mmCIF file of C-alpha atoms and ligand atoms in Angstrom:
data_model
loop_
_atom_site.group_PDB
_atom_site.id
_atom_site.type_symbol
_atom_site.label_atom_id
_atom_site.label_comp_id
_atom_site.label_asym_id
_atom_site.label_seq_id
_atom_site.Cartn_x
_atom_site.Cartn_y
_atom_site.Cartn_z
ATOM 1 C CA UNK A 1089 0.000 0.000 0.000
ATOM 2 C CA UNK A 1090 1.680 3.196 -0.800
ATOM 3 C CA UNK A 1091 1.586 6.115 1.609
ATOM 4 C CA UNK A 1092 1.084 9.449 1.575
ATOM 5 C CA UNK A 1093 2.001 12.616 4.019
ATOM 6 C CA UNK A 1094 -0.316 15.427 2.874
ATOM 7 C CA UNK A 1095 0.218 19.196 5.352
ATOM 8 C CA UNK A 1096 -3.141 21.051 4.901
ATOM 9 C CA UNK A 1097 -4.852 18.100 4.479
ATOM 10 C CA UNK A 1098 -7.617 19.635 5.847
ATOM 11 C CA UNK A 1099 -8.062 22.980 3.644
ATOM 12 C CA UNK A 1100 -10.007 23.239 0.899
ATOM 13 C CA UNK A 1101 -7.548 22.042 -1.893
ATOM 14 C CA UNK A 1102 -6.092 19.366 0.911
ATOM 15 C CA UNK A 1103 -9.278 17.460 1.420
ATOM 16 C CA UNK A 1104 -9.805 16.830 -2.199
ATOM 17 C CA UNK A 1105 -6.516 15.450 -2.171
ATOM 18 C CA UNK A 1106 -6.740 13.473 0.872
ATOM 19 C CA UNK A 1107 -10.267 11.861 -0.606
ATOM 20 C CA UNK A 1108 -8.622 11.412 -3.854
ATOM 21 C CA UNK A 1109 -5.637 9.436 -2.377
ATOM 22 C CA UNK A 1110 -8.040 7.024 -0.347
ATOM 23 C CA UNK A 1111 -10.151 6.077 -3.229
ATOM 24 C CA UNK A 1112 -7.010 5.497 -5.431
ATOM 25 C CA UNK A 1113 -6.105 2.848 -2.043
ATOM 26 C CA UNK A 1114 -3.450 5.354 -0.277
ATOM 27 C CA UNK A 1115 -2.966 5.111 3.329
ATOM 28 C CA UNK A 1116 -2.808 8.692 4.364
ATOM 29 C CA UNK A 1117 -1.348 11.152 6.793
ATOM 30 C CA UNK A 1118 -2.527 14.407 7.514
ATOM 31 C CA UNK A 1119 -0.406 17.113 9.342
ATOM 32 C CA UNK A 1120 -2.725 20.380 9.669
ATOM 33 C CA UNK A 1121 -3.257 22.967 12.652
ATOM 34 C CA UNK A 1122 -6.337 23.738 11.147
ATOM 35 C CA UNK A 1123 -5.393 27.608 11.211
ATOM 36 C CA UNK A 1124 -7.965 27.981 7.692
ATOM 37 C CA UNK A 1125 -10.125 25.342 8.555
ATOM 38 C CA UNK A 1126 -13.810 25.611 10.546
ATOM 39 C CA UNK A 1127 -14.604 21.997 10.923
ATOM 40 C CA UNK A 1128 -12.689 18.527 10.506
ATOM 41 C CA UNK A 1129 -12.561 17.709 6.978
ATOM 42 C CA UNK A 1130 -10.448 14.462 7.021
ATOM 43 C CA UNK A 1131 -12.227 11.462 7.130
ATOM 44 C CA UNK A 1132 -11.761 8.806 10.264
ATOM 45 C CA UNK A 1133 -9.549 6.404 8.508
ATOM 46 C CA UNK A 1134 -6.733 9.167 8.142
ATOM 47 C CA UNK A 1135 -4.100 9.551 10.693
ATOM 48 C CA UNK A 1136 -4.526 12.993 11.761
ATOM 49 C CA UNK A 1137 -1.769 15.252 13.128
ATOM 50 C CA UNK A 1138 -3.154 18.731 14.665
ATOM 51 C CA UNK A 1139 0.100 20.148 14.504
ATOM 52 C CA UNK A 1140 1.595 23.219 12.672
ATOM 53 C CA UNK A 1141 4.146 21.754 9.855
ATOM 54 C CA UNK A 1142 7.275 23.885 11.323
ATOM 55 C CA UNK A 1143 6.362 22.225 14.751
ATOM 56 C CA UNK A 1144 6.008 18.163 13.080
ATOM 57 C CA UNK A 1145 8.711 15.602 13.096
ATOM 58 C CA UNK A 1146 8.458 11.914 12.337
ATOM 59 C CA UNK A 1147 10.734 8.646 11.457
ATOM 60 C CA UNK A 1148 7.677 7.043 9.405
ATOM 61 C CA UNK A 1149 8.422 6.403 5.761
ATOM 62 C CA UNK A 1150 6.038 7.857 2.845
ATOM 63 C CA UNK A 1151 5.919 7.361 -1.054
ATOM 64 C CA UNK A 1152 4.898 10.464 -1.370
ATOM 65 C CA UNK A 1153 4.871 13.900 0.718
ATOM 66 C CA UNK A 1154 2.802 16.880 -0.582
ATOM 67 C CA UNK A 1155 3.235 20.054 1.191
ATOM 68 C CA UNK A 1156 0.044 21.860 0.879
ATOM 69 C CA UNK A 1157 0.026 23.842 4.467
ATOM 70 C CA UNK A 1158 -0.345 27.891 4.005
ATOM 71 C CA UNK A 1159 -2.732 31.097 4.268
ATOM 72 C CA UNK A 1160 -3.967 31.273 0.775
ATOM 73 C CA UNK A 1161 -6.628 34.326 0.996
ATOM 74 C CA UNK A 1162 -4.693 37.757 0.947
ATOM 75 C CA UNK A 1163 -7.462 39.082 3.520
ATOM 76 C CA UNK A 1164 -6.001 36.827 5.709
ATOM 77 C CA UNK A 1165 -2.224 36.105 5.098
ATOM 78 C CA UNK A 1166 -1.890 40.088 5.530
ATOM 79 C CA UNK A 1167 -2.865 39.564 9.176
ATOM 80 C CA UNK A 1168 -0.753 36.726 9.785
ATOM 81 C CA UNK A 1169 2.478 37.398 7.744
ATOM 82 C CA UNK A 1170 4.710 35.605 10.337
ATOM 83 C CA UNK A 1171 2.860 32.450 10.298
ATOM 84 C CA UNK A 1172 2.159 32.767 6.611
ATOM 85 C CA UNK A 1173 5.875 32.819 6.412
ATOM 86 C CA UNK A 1174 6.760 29.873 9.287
ATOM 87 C CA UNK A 1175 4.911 27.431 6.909
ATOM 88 C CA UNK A 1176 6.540 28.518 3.502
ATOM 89 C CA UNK A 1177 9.884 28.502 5.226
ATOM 90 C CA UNK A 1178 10.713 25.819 7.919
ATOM 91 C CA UNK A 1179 7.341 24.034 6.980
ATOM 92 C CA UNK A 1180 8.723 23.525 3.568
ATOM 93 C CA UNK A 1181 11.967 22.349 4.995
ATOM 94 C CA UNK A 1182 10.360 20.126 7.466
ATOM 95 C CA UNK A 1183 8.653 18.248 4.380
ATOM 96 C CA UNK A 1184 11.558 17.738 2.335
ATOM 97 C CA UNK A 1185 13.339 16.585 5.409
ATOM 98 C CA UNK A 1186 10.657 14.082 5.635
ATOM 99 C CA UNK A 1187 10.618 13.268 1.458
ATOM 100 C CA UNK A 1188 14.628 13.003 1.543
ATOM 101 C CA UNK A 1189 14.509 10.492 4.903
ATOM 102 C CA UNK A 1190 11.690 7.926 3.059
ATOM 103 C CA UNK A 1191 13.435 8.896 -0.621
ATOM 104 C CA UNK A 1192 9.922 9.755 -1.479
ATOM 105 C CA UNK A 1193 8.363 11.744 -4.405
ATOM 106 C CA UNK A 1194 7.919 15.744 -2.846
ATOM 107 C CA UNK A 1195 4.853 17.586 -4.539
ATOM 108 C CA UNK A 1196 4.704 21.719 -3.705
ATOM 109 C CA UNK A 1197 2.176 23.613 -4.386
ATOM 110 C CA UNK A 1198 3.357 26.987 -5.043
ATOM 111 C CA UNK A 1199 1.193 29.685 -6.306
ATOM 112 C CA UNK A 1200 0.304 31.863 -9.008
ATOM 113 C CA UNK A 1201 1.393 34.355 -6.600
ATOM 114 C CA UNK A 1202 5.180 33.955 -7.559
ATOM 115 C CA UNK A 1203 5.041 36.067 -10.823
ATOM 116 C CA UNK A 1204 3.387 39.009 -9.169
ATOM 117 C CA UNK A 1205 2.161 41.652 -10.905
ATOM 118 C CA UNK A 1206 3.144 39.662 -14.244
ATOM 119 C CA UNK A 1207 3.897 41.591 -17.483
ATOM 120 C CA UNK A 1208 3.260 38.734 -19.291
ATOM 121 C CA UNK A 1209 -0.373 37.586 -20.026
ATOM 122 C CA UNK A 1210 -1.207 34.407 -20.227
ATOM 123 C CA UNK A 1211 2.007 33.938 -17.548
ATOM 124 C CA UNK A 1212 4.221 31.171 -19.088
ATOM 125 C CA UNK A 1213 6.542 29.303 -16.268
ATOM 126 C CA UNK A 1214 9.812 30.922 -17.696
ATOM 127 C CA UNK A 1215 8.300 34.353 -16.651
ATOM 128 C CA UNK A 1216 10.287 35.160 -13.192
ATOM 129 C CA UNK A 1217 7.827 37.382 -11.635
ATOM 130 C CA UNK A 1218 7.461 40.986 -10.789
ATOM 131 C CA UNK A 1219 7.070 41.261 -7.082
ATOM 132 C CA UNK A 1220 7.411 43.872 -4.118
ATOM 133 C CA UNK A 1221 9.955 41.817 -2.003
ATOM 134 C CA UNK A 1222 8.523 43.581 1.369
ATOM 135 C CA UNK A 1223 5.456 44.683 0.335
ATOM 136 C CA UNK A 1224 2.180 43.688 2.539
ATOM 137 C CA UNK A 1225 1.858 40.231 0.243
ATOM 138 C CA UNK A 1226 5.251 39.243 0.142
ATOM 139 C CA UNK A 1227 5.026 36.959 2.932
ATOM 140 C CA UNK A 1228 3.247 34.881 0.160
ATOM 141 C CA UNK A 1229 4.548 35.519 -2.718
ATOM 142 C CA UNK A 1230 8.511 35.479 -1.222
ATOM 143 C CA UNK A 1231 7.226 32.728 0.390
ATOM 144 C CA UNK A 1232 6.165 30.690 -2.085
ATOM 145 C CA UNK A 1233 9.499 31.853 -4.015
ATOM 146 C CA UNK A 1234 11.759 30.967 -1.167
ATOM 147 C CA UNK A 1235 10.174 27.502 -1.244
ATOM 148 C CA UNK A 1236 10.783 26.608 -4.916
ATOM 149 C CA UNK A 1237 14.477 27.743 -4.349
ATOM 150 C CA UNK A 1238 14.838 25.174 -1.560
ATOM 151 C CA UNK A 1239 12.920 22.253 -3.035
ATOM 152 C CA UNK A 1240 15.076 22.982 -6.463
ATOM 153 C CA UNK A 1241 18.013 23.303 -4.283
ATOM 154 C CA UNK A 1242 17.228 19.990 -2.271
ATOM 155 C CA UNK A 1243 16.559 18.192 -5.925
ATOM 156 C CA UNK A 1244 20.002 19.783 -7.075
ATOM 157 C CA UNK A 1245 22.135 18.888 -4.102
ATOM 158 C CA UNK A 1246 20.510 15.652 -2.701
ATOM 159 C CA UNK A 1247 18.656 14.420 -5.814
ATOM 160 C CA UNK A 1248 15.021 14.607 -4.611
ATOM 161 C CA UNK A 1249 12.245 13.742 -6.467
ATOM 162 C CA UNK A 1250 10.395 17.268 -6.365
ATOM 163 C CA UNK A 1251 7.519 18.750 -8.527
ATOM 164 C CA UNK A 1252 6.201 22.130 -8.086
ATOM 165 C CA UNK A 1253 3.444 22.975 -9.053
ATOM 166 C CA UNK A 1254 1.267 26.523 -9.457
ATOM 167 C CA UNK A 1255 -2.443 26.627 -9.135
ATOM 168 C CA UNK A 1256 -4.138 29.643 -10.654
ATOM 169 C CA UNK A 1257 -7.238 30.998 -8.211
ATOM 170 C CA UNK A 1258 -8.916 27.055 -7.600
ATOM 171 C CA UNK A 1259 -12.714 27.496 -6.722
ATOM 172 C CA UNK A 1260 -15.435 24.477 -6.075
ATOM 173 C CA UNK A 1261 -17.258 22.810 -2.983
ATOM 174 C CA UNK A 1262 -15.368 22.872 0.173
ATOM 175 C CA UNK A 1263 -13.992 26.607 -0.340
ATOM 176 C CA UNK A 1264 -14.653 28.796 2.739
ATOM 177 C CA UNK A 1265 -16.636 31.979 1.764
ATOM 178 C CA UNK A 1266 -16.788 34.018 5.439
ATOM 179 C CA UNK A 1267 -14.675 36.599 6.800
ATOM 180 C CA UNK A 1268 -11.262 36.685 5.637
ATOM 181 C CA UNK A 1269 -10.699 33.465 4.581
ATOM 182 C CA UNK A 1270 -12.982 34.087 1.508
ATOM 183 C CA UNK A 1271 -11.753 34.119 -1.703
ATOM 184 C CA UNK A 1272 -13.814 35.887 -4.510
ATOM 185 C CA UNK A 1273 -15.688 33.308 -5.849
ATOM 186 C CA UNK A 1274 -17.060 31.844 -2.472
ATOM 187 C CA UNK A 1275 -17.620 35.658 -1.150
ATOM 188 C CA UNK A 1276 -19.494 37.007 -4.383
ATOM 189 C CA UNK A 1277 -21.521 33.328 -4.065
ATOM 190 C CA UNK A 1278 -22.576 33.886 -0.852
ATOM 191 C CA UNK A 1279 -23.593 37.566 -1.343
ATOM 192 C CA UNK A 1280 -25.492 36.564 -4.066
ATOM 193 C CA UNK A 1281 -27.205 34.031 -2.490
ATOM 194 C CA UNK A 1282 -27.951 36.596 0.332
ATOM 195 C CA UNK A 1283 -28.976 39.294 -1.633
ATOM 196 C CA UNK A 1284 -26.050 41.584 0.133
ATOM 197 C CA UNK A 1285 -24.112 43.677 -1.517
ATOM 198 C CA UNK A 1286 -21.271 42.664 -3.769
ATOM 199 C CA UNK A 1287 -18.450 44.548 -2.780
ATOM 200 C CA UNK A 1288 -15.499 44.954 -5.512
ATOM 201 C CA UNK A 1289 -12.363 45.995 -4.731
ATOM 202 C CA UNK A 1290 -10.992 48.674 -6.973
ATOM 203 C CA UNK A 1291 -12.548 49.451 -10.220
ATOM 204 C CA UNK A 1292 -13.221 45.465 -10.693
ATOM 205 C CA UNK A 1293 -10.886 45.818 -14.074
ATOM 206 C CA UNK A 1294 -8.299 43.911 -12.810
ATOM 207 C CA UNK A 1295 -8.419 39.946 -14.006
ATOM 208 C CA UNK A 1296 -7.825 36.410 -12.933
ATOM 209 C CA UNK A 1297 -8.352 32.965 -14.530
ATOM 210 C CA UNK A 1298 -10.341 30.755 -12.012
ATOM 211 C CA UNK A 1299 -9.936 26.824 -12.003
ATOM 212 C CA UNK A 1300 -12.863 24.190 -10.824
ATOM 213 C CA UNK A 1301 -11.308 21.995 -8.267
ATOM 214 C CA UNK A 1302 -12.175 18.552 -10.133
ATOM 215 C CA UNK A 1303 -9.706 20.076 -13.111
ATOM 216 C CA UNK A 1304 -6.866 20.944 -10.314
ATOM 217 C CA UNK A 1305 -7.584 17.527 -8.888
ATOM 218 C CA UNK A 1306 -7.064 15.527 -12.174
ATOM 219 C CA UNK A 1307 -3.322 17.485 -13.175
ATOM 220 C CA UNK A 1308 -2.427 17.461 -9.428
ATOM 221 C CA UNK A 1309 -2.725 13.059 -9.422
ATOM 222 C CA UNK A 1310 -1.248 13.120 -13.192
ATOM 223 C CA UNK A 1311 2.048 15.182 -11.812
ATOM 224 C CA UNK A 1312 1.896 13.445 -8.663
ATOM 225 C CA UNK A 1313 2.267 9.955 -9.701
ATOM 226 C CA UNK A 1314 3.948 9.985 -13.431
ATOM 227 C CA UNK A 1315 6.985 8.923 -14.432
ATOM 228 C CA UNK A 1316 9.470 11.766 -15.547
ATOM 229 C CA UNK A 1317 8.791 14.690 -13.572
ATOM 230 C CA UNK A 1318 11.034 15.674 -10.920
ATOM 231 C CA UNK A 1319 12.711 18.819 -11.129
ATOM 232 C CA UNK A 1320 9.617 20.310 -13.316
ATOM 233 C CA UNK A 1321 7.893 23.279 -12.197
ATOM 234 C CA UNK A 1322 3.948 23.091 -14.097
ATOM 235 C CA UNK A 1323 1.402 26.013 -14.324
ATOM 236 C CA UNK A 1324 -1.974 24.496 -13.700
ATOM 237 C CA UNK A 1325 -4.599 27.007 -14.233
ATOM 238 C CA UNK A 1326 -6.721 28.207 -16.715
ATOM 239 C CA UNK A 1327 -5.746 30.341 -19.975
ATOM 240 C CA UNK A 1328 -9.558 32.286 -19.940
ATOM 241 C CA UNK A 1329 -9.110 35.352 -18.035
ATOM 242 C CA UNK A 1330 -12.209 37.527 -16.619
ATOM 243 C CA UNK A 1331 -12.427 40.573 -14.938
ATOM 244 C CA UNK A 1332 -13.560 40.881 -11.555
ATOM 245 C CA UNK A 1333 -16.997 42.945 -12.354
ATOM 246 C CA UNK A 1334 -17.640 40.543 -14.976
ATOM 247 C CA UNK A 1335 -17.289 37.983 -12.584
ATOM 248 C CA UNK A 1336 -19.600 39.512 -10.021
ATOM 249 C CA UNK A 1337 -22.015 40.331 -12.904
ATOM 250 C CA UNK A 1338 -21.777 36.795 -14.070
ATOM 251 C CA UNK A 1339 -22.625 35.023 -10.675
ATOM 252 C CA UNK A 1340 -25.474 37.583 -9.789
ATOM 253 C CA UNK A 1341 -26.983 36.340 -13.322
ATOM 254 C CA UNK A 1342 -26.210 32.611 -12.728
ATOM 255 C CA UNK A 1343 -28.283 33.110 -9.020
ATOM 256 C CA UNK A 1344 -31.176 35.562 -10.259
ATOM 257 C CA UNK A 1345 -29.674 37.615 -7.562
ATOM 258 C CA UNK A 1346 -30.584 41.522 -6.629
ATOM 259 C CA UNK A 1347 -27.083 41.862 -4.816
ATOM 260 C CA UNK A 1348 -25.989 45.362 -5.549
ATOM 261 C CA UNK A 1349 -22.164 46.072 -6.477
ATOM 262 C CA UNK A 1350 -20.459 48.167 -4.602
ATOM 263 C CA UNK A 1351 -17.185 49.707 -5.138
ATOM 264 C CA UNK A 1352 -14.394 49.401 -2.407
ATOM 265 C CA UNK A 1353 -11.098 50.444 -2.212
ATOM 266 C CA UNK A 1354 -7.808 48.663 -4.784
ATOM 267 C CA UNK A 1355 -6.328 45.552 -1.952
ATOM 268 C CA UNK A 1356 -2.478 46.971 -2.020
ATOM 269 C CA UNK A 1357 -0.160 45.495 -4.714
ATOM 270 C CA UNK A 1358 -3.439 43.667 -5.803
ATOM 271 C CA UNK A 1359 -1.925 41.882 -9.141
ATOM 272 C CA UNK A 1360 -3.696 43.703 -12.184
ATOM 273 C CA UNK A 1361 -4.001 40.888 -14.329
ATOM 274 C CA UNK A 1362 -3.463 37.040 -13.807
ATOM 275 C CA UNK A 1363 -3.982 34.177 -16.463
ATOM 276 C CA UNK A 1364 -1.976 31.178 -16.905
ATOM 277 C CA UNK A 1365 -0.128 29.686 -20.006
ATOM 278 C CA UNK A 1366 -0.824 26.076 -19.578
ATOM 279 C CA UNK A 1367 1.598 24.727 -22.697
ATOM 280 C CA UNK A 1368 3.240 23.067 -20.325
ATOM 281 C CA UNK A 1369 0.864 21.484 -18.277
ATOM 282 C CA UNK A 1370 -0.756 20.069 -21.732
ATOM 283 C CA UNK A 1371 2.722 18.513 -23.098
ATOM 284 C CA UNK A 1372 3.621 16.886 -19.832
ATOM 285 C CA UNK A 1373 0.437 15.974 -18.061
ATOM 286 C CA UNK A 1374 -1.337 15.827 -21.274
ATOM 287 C CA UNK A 1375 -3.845 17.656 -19.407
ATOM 288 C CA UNK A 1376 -6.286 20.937 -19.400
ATOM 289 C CA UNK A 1377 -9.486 22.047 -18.126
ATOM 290 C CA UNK A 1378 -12.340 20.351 -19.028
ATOM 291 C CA UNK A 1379 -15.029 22.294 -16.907
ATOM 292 C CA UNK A 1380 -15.957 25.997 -17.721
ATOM 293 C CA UNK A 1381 -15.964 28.543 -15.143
ATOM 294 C CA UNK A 1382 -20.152 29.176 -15.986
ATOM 295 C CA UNK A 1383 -20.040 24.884 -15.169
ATOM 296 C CA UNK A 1384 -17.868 25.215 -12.383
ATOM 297 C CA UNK A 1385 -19.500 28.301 -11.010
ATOM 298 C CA UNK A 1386 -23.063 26.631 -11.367
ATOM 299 C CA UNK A 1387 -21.726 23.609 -9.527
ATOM 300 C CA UNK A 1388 -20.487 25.718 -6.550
ATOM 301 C CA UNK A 1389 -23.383 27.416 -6.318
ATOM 302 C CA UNK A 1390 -25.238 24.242 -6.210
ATOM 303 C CA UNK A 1391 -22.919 23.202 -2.931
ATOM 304 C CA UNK A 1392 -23.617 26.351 -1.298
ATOM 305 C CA UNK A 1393 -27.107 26.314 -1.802
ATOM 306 C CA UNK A 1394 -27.077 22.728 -0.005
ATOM 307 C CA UNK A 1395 -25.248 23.785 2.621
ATOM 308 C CA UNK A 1396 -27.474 26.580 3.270
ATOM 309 C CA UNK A 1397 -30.568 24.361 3.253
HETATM 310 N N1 UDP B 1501 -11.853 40.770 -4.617
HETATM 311 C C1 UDP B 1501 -12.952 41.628 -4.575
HETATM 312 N N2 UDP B 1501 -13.813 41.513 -3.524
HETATM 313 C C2 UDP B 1501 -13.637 40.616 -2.517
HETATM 314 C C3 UDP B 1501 -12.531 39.734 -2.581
HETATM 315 C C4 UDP B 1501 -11.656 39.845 -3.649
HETATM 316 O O1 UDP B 1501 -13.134 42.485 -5.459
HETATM 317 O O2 UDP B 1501 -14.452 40.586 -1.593
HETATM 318 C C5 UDP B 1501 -10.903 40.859 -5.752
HETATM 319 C C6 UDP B 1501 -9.473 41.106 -5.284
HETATM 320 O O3 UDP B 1501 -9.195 42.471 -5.159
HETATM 321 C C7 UDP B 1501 -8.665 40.441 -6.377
HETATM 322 C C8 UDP B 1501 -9.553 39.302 -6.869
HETATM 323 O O4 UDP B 1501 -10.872 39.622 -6.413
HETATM 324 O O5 UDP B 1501 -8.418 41.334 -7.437
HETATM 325 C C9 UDP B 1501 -9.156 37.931 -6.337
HETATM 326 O O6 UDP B 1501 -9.048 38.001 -4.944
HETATM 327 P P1 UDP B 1501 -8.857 36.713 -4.019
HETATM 328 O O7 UDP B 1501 -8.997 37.169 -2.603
HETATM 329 O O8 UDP B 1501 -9.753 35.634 -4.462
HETATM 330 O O9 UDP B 1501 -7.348 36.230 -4.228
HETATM 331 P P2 UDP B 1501 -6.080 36.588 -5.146
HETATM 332 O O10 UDP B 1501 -6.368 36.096 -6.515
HETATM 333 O O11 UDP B 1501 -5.877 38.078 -5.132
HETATM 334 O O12 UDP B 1501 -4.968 35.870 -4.481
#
């Protein structure tokens, strides 16, 4: 039986994973401190760790470690830029520790976050980023950055197995929408669904490309497990960029809503645009998204409606 170490196993994108490795037989191992997280997510027949990943240590033996463990919403990484740090830092050396000790196969995944405020549109993996190195999101972004070096360094020096890889803005069931763990999708759902106001940051031009979690899911087990991959870093995102209005416009219409939108002011150093190039992701995981975002977004909607029953 192969096994597998998954930090943040209990977050949104963690608990796909985590179901995904059961069904496909994996014994699995879950270290989370469930800093993101307002309910147990892992099912029983995990061994759960409620532990922070700088603070966990073990002699077991994996196939696989995937270090998932960070603050992904800006709202609220910007109040916890020291933590937010901890686990993109020591966390990340902590895991390869663990990957190098069991000679197992070390999936990151980084973030869209690493190029920045990118020049380049879709945002191929050769682009290096444009990012303010102490600005009030570069305890992600440098984060995230200072992570790939190390993994690439570890796979240099000691000859790890490592794959990075970068989601681009993943949505779907499972994603918190309150407070500031909300991400835009979840928070513009929920409004919706309310009939409260839809607030926009900024003058809702800027873009992203958003990514249904079964599509992140399917790339993520196809880098995981092939043949051939260490060393690669893989964008896996979507190329179909949308502004932020649009995207409020387009889930009001989707819900028959009579939210308002309401005009905030621009997050700091919010990135203007954000798509991803996904040439690469096609030619080695012979993969790209097969749900639309109007799919996707219908789906979501269909899991928040549930839970609000
Ligand atoms: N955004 C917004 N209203 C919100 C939350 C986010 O207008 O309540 C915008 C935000 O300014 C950004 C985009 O939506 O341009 C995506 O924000 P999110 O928090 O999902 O994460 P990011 O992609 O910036 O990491």
């Amino acid at each position: 039986m192969k096994r597998v170490l998954i930090s943040g196993g209990n977050g949104f994108l963690g608990s796909h994973l985590v179901r995904e490795s059961l069904a496909r037989g994996f014994e699995v191992t879950v270290v989370d401190d469930m800093s993101t997280s307002n309910q147990m997510n892992v099912p029983h027949e995990v061994k759960f760790v409620g532990k922070r990943i700088e603070d966990f240590s073990t002699n077991e033996r994996f196939d696989y470690v995937v270090h998932l463990a960070a603050r992904p919403s800006p709202d609220d990484y910007v109040k916890h830029p020291v933590d937010t740090m901890l686990s993109n830092s020591i966390g990340t050396k902590n895991t390869l520790e663990i990957a190098l000790k069991s000679n197992a196969t070390f999936m990151f995944t980084s973030s869209s976050e690493v190029y920045g405020d990118a020049a380049v549109i879709p945002t191929p993996e050769t682009y290096y980023g444009y990012v303010n190195p102490n600005g009030i999101r570069s305890c992600y972004d440098e984060g995230k950055r200072f992570s790939e070096a190390l993994i690439m360094s570890y796979h240099r020096e000691y000859g790890l197995d490592t794959r990075i890889q970068r989601p681009f803005n993943v949505y779907g069931s499972g994603i918190r929408e309150d407070g500031a763990y909300g991400r835009v999708i979840p928070r513009f759902i929920d409004w919706s669904l309310r009939g409260e106001r839809i607030i926009v940051h900024g003058d809702g031009k800027q873009t992203r490309s958003f990514l249904y979690v079964d599509d992140w899911l399917e790339a993520t087990w196809e880098f995981l497990t092939k043949d051939g991959l260490s060393g690669d870093v893989i964008n896996i995102g979507s190329e179909k960029e949308i502004t932020i209005v649009q995207l409020a416009q387009k889930i009001k219409g989707l819900i028959g809503s009579s939210s308002e939108i309401f005009y905030d002011i621009a997050r700091e150093n919010d990135p203007r645009r954000r798509a991803a190039d996904i040439t690469l992701a096609k030619e080695k995981l012979d993969w790209e998204p097969n749900i639309s975002l109007d799919e996707g977004l219908v789906k979501t909607i269909e899991w928040f409606r549930r839970r609000m029953r």
